[in-house]
Coordinates of C-alpha atoms in Angstrom, one line a residue:
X116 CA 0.0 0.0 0.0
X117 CA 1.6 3.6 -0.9
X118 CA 0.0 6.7 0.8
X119 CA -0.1 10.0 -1.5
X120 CA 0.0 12.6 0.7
X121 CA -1.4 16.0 -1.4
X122 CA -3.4 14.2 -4.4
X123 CA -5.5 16.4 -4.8
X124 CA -3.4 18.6 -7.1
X125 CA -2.3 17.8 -10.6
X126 CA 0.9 16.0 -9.6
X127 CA -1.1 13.7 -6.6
X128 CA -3.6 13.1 -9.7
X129 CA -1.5 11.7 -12.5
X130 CA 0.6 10.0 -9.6
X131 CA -2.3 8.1 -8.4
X132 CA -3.2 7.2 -11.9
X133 CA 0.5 5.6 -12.5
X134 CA 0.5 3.5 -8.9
X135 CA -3.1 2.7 -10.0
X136 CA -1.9 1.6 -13.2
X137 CA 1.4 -0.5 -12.3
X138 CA -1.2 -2.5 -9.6
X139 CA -0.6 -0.7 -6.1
X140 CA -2.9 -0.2 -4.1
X141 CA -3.7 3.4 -3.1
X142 CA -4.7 5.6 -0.3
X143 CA -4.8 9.0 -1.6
X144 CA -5.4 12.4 1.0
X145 CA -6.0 15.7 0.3
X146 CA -8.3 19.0 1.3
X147 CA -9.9 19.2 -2.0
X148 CA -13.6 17.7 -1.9
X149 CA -14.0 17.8 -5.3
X150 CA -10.8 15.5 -6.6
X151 CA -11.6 13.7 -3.2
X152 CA -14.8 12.5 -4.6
X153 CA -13.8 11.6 -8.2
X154 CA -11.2 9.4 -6.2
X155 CA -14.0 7.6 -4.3
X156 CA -16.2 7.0 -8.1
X157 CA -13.2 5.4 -9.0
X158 CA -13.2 3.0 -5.9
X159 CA -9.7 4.6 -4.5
X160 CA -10.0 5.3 -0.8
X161 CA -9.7 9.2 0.1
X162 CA -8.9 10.4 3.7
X163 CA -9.3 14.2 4.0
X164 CA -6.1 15.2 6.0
X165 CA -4.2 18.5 6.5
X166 CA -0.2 17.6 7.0
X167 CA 0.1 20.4 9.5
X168 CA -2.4 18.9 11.7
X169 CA -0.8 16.2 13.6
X170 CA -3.9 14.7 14.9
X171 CA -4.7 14.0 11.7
X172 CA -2.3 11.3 10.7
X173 CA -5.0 9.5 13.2
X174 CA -6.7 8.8 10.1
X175 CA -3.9 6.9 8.6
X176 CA -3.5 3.0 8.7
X177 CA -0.6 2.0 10.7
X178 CA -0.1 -1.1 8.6
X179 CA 1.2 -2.7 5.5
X180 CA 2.3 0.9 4.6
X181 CA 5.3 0.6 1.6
X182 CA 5.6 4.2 1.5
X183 CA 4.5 7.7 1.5
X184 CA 4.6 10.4 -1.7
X185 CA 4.4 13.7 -0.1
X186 CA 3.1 16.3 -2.6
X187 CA 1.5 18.4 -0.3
X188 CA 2.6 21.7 0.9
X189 CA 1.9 25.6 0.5
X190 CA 3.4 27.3 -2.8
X191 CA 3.5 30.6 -4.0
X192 CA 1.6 29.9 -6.8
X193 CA -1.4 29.8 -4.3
X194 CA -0.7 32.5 -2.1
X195 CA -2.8 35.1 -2.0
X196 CA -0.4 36.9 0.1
X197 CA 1.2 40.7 -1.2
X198 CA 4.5 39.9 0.7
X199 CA 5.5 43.7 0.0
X200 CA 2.1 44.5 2.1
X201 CA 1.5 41.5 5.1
X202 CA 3.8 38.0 5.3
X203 CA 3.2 34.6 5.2
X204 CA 6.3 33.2 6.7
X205 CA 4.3 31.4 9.4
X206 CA 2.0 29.8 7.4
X207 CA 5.1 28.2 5.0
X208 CA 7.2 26.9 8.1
X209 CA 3.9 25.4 9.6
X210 CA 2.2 23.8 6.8
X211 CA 5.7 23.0 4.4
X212 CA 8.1 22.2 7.4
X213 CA 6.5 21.3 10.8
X214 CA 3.8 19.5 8.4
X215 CA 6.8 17.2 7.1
X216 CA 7.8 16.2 10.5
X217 CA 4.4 15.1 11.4
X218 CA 4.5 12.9 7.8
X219 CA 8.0 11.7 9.1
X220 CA 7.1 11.3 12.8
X221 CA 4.1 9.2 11.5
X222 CA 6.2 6.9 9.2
X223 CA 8.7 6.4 12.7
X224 CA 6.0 5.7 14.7
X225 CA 4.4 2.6 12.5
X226 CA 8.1 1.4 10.6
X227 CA 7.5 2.9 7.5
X228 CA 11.1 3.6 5.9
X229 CA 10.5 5.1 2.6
X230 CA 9.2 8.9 2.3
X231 CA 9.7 10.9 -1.3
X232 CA 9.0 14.2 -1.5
X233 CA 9.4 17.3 -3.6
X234 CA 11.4 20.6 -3.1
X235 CA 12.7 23.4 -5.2
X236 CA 14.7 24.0 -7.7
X237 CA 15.1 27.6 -7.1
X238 CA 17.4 27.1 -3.6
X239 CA 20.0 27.5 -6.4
X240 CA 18.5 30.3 -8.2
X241 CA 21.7 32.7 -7.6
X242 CA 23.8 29.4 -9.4
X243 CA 21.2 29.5 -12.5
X244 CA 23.4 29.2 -16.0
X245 CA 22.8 28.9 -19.8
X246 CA 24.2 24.7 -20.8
X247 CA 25.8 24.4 -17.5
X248 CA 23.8 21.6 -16.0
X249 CA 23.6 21.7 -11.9
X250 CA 24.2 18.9 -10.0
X251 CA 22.6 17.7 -6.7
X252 CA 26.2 18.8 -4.6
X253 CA 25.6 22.5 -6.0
X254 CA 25.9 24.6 -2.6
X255 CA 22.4 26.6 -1.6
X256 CA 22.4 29.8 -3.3
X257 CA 18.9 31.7 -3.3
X258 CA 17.5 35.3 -3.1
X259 CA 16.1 36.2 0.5
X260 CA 13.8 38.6 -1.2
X261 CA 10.3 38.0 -3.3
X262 CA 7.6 35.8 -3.0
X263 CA 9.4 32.2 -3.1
X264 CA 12.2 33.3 -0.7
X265 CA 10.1 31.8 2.7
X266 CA 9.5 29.1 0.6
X267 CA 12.4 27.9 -0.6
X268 CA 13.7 28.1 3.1
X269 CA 10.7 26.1 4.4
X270 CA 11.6 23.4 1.7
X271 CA 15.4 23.8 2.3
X272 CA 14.6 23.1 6.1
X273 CA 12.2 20.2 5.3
X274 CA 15.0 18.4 3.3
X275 CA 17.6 19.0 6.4
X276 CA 14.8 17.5 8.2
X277 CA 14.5 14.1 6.5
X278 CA 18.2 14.2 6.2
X279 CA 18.3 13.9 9.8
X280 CA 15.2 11.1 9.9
X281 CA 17.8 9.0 7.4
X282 CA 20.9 9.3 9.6
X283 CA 18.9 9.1 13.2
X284 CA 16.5 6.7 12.5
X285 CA 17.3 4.7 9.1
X286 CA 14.5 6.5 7.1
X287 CA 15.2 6.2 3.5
X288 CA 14.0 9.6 2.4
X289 CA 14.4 11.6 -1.1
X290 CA 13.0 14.4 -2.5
X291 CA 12.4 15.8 -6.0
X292 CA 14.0 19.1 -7.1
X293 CA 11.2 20.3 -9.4
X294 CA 11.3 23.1 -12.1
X295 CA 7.9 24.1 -13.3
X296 CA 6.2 20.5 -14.0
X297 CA 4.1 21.0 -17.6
X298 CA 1.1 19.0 -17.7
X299 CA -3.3 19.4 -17.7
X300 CA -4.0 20.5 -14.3
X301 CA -6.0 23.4 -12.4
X302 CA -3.4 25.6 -12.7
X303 CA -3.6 28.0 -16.0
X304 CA -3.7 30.8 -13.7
X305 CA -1.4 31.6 -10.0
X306 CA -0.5 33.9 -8.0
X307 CA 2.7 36.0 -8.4
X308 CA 2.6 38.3 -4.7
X309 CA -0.6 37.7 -4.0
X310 CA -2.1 38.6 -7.7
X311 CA -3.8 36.8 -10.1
X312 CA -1.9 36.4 -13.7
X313 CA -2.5 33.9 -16.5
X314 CA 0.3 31.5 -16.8
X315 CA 2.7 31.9 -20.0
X316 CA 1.9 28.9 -21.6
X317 CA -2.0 28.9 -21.0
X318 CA -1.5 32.6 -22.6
X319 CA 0.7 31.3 -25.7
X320 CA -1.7 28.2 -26.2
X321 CA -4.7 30.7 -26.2
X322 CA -2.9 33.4 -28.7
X323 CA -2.2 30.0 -31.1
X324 CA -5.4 28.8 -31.1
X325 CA -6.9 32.4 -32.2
X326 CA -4.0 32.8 -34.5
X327 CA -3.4 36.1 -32.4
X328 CA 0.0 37.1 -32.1
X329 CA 2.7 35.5 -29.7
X330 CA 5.6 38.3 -28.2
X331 CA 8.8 37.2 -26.7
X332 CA 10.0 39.4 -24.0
X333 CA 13.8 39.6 -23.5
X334 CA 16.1 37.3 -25.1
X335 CA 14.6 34.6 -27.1
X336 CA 17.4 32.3 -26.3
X337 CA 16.4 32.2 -22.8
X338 CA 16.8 28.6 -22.2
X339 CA 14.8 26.3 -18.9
X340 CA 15.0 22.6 -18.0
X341 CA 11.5 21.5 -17.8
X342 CA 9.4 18.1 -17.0
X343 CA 6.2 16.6 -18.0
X344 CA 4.4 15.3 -15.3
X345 CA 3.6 12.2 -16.3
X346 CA 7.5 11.5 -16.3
X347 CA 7.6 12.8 -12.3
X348 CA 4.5 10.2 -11.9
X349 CA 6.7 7.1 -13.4
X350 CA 9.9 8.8 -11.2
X351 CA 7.5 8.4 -8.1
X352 CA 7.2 4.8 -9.0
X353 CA 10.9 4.0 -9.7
X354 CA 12.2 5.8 -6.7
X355 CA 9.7 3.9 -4.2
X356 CA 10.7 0.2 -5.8
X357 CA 14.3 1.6 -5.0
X358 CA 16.8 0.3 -1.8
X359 CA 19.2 3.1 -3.5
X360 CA 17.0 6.6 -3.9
X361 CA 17.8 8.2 -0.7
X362 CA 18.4 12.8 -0.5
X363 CA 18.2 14.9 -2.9
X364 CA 17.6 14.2 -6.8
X365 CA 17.1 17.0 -9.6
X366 CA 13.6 15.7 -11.4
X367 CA 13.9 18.1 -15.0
X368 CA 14.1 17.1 -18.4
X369 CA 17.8 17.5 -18.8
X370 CA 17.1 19.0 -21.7
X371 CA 17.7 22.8 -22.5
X372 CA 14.5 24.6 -24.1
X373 CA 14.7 28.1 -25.5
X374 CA 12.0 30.6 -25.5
X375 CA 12.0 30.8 -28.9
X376 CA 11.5 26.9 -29.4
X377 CA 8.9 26.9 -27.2
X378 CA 6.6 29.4 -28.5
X379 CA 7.2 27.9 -32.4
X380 CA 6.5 24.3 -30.6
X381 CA 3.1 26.0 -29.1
X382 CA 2.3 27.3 -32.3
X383 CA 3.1 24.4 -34.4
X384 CA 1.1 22.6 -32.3
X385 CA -2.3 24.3 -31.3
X386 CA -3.1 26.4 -34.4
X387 CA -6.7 25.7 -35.6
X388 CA -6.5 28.1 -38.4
X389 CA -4.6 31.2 -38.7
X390 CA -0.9 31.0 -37.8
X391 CA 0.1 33.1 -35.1
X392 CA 2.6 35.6 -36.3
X393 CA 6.3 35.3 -33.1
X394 CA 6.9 39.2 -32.5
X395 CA 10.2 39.7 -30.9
X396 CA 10.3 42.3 -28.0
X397 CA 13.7 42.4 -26.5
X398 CA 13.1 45.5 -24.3
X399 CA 10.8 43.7 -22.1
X400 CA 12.5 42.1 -19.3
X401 CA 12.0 38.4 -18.9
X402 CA 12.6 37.7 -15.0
X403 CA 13.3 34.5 -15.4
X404 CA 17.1 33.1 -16.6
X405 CA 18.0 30.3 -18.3
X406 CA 19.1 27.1 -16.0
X407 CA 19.8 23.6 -16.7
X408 CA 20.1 20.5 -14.3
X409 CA 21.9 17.4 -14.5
X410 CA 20.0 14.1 -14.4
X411 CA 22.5 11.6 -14.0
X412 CA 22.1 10.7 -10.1
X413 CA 18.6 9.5 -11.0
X414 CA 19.2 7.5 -13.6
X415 CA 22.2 5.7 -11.9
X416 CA 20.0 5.5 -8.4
X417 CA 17.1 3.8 -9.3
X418 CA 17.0 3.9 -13.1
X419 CA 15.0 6.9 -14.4
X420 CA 15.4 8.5 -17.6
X421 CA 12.5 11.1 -18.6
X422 CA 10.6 9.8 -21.8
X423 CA 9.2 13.5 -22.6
X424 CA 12.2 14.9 -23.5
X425 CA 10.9 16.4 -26.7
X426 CA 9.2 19.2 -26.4
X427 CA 6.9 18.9 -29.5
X428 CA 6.0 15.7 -27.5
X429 CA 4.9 17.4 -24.5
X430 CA 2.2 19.6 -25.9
X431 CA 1.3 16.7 -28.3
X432 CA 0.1 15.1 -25.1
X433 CA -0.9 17.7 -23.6
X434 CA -3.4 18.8 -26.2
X435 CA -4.3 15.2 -26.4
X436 CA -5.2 15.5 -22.6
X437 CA -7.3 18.7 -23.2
X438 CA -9.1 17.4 -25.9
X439 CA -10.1 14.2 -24.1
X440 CA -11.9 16.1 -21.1
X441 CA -11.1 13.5 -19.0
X442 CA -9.3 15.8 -16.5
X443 CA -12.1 18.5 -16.8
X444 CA -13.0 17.4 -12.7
X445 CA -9.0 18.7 -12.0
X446 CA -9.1 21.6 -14.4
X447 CA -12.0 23.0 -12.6
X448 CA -11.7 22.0 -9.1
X449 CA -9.9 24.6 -7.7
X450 CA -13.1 26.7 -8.6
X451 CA -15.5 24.6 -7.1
X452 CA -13.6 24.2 -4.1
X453 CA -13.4 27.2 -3.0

């Protein structure tokens, strides 16, 4: 039996599917009611739990538990906090890292060795390069300003933390470094400091499928190392049937993508008529840089080699995905959960 902790979001969703799929069986928890009931049509028992609420992991069996995914957690992307107005610092550190050690102190109490988690990729963000891929051993380097800095400490903290549940108590804990995980999901909106903005590919999808046209801000060459989801649901998979995934592991594509290739790959892809026209406006900033990370620790731990390395192959999926509507329940359940 494998626990997913947090599948309720996209991630927890396709996850499930994949365990589902390769014959585990599931217990899946969450604080969305609406994913929560599409798990129980499908027969897969939901437990409504909140990680930072110890009493809680009451509800949990205490038996015949393989392991726990841990997808849960606070992001900035859901935030409604203007940081440059109030803070949130508290509710990061109390849901993100004191709701870890209640996952980890409930996986002591009932023998249950393996925990994989996720964390970010930006607690390197000052070490970002262009083609230099970053390795796990890459010392922290991150901004202390903005609306992931709390964040990224909360996560950096909740990796120490499991660190220290490996070394004083034999846990075999990892957790994925994530850049932004592609894929259908609930999600073609966040926040960015507390306000609301259409995400860039939900916006460059749209502008293709109206033929509209498509601007580049900044350099075009901008490159980023990003994943499909369904490869970080088959990584889930691998690491758990793994005696050697144990720390931290990058979880990207390996692959640099530009701007440029990404908005012709959108294009290429989604146009229903018109073809959008790529206007180049290098004297808007783009505040992302480029960044690359290397992917050879996970293939040599416990085998894993992203199959969605083509970007093409992505958004082919992911329109396939769209089109199906079978994910429509995730798409809009943010919205009906509120």
């Amino acid at each position: 039996m494998v626990i997913v902790i947090g599948a309720t979001g996209f991630i927890g969703v396709y996850t499930v599917e994949k365990l589902l799929n390769e014959g585990y069986e599931v217990i899946a928890t969450g604080r969305n009611k609406v994913v929560g009931d599409y798990y129980k049509s499908k027969g897969v028992k939901f437990i409504e739990l909140d990680m930072s609420n110890e009493a809680d992991f009451e509800k949990l069996p205490r038996e015949n538990v393989e392991g726990i995914i841990l997808l849960a957690g606070l992001l900035p992307a859901n935030a409604q906090v203007d940081i440059d107005k109030d803070e949130n610092a508290s509710d990061y550190i109390k849901i993100n890292t004191i709701g870890t050690i209640n996952v980890l102190e409930y996986c002591r109490k009932n023998n249950i060795n393996k925990v994989i988690s996720t964390t970010s990729y930006a607690d390197v963000f000052n070490s970002w390069k262009r083609d230099i891929a970053l390795t796990e051993d890459e010392p922290r380097n991150f901004k202390y300003d903005g609306d992931h800095a709390v964040y990224v400490i909360s996560k950096n903290a909740s990796l120490d933390i499991m660190q220290y549940y490996n070394v004083q108590h034999g846990l075999q804990c990892s957790a994925f470094r994530l850049p932004p995980v592609y894929g259908v999901g609930p999600h073609s909106e966040i926040y960015v400091n507390g306000k609301y903005y259409k995400t860039g590919i939900q916006t460059f999808i749209e502008k293709a499928e109206k033929g509209e046209d498509i601007e580049i801000w900044g350099d075009p060459q901008i490159s980023r190392d990003i994943i499909y989801v369904k490869d970080v649901a088959t990584a889930f998979m691998k690491a758990l049937q793994s005696d050697k995934a144990k720390g931290l592991y990058n979880m990207t594509s390996g692959i640099p993508l530009t701007l440029e290739d990404q908005v012709k790959t959108v294009i290429k892809v989604f146009t229903k008529g018109k073809k959008s026209n790529v206007v180049y406006r290098p004297e808007l900033k783009n505040n992302t840089p480029s960044y690359l990370f290397s992917m050879e620790k996970a293939k040599k731990d416990f085998g894993f080699e992203p199959k969605y390395k083509d970007y093409e192959k992505i958004m082919i999926d992911y329109k396939k995905e769209l089109e199906s509507h079978r994910l429509d329940f995730l798409i809009n359940s943010r919205r009906k959960n509120k």
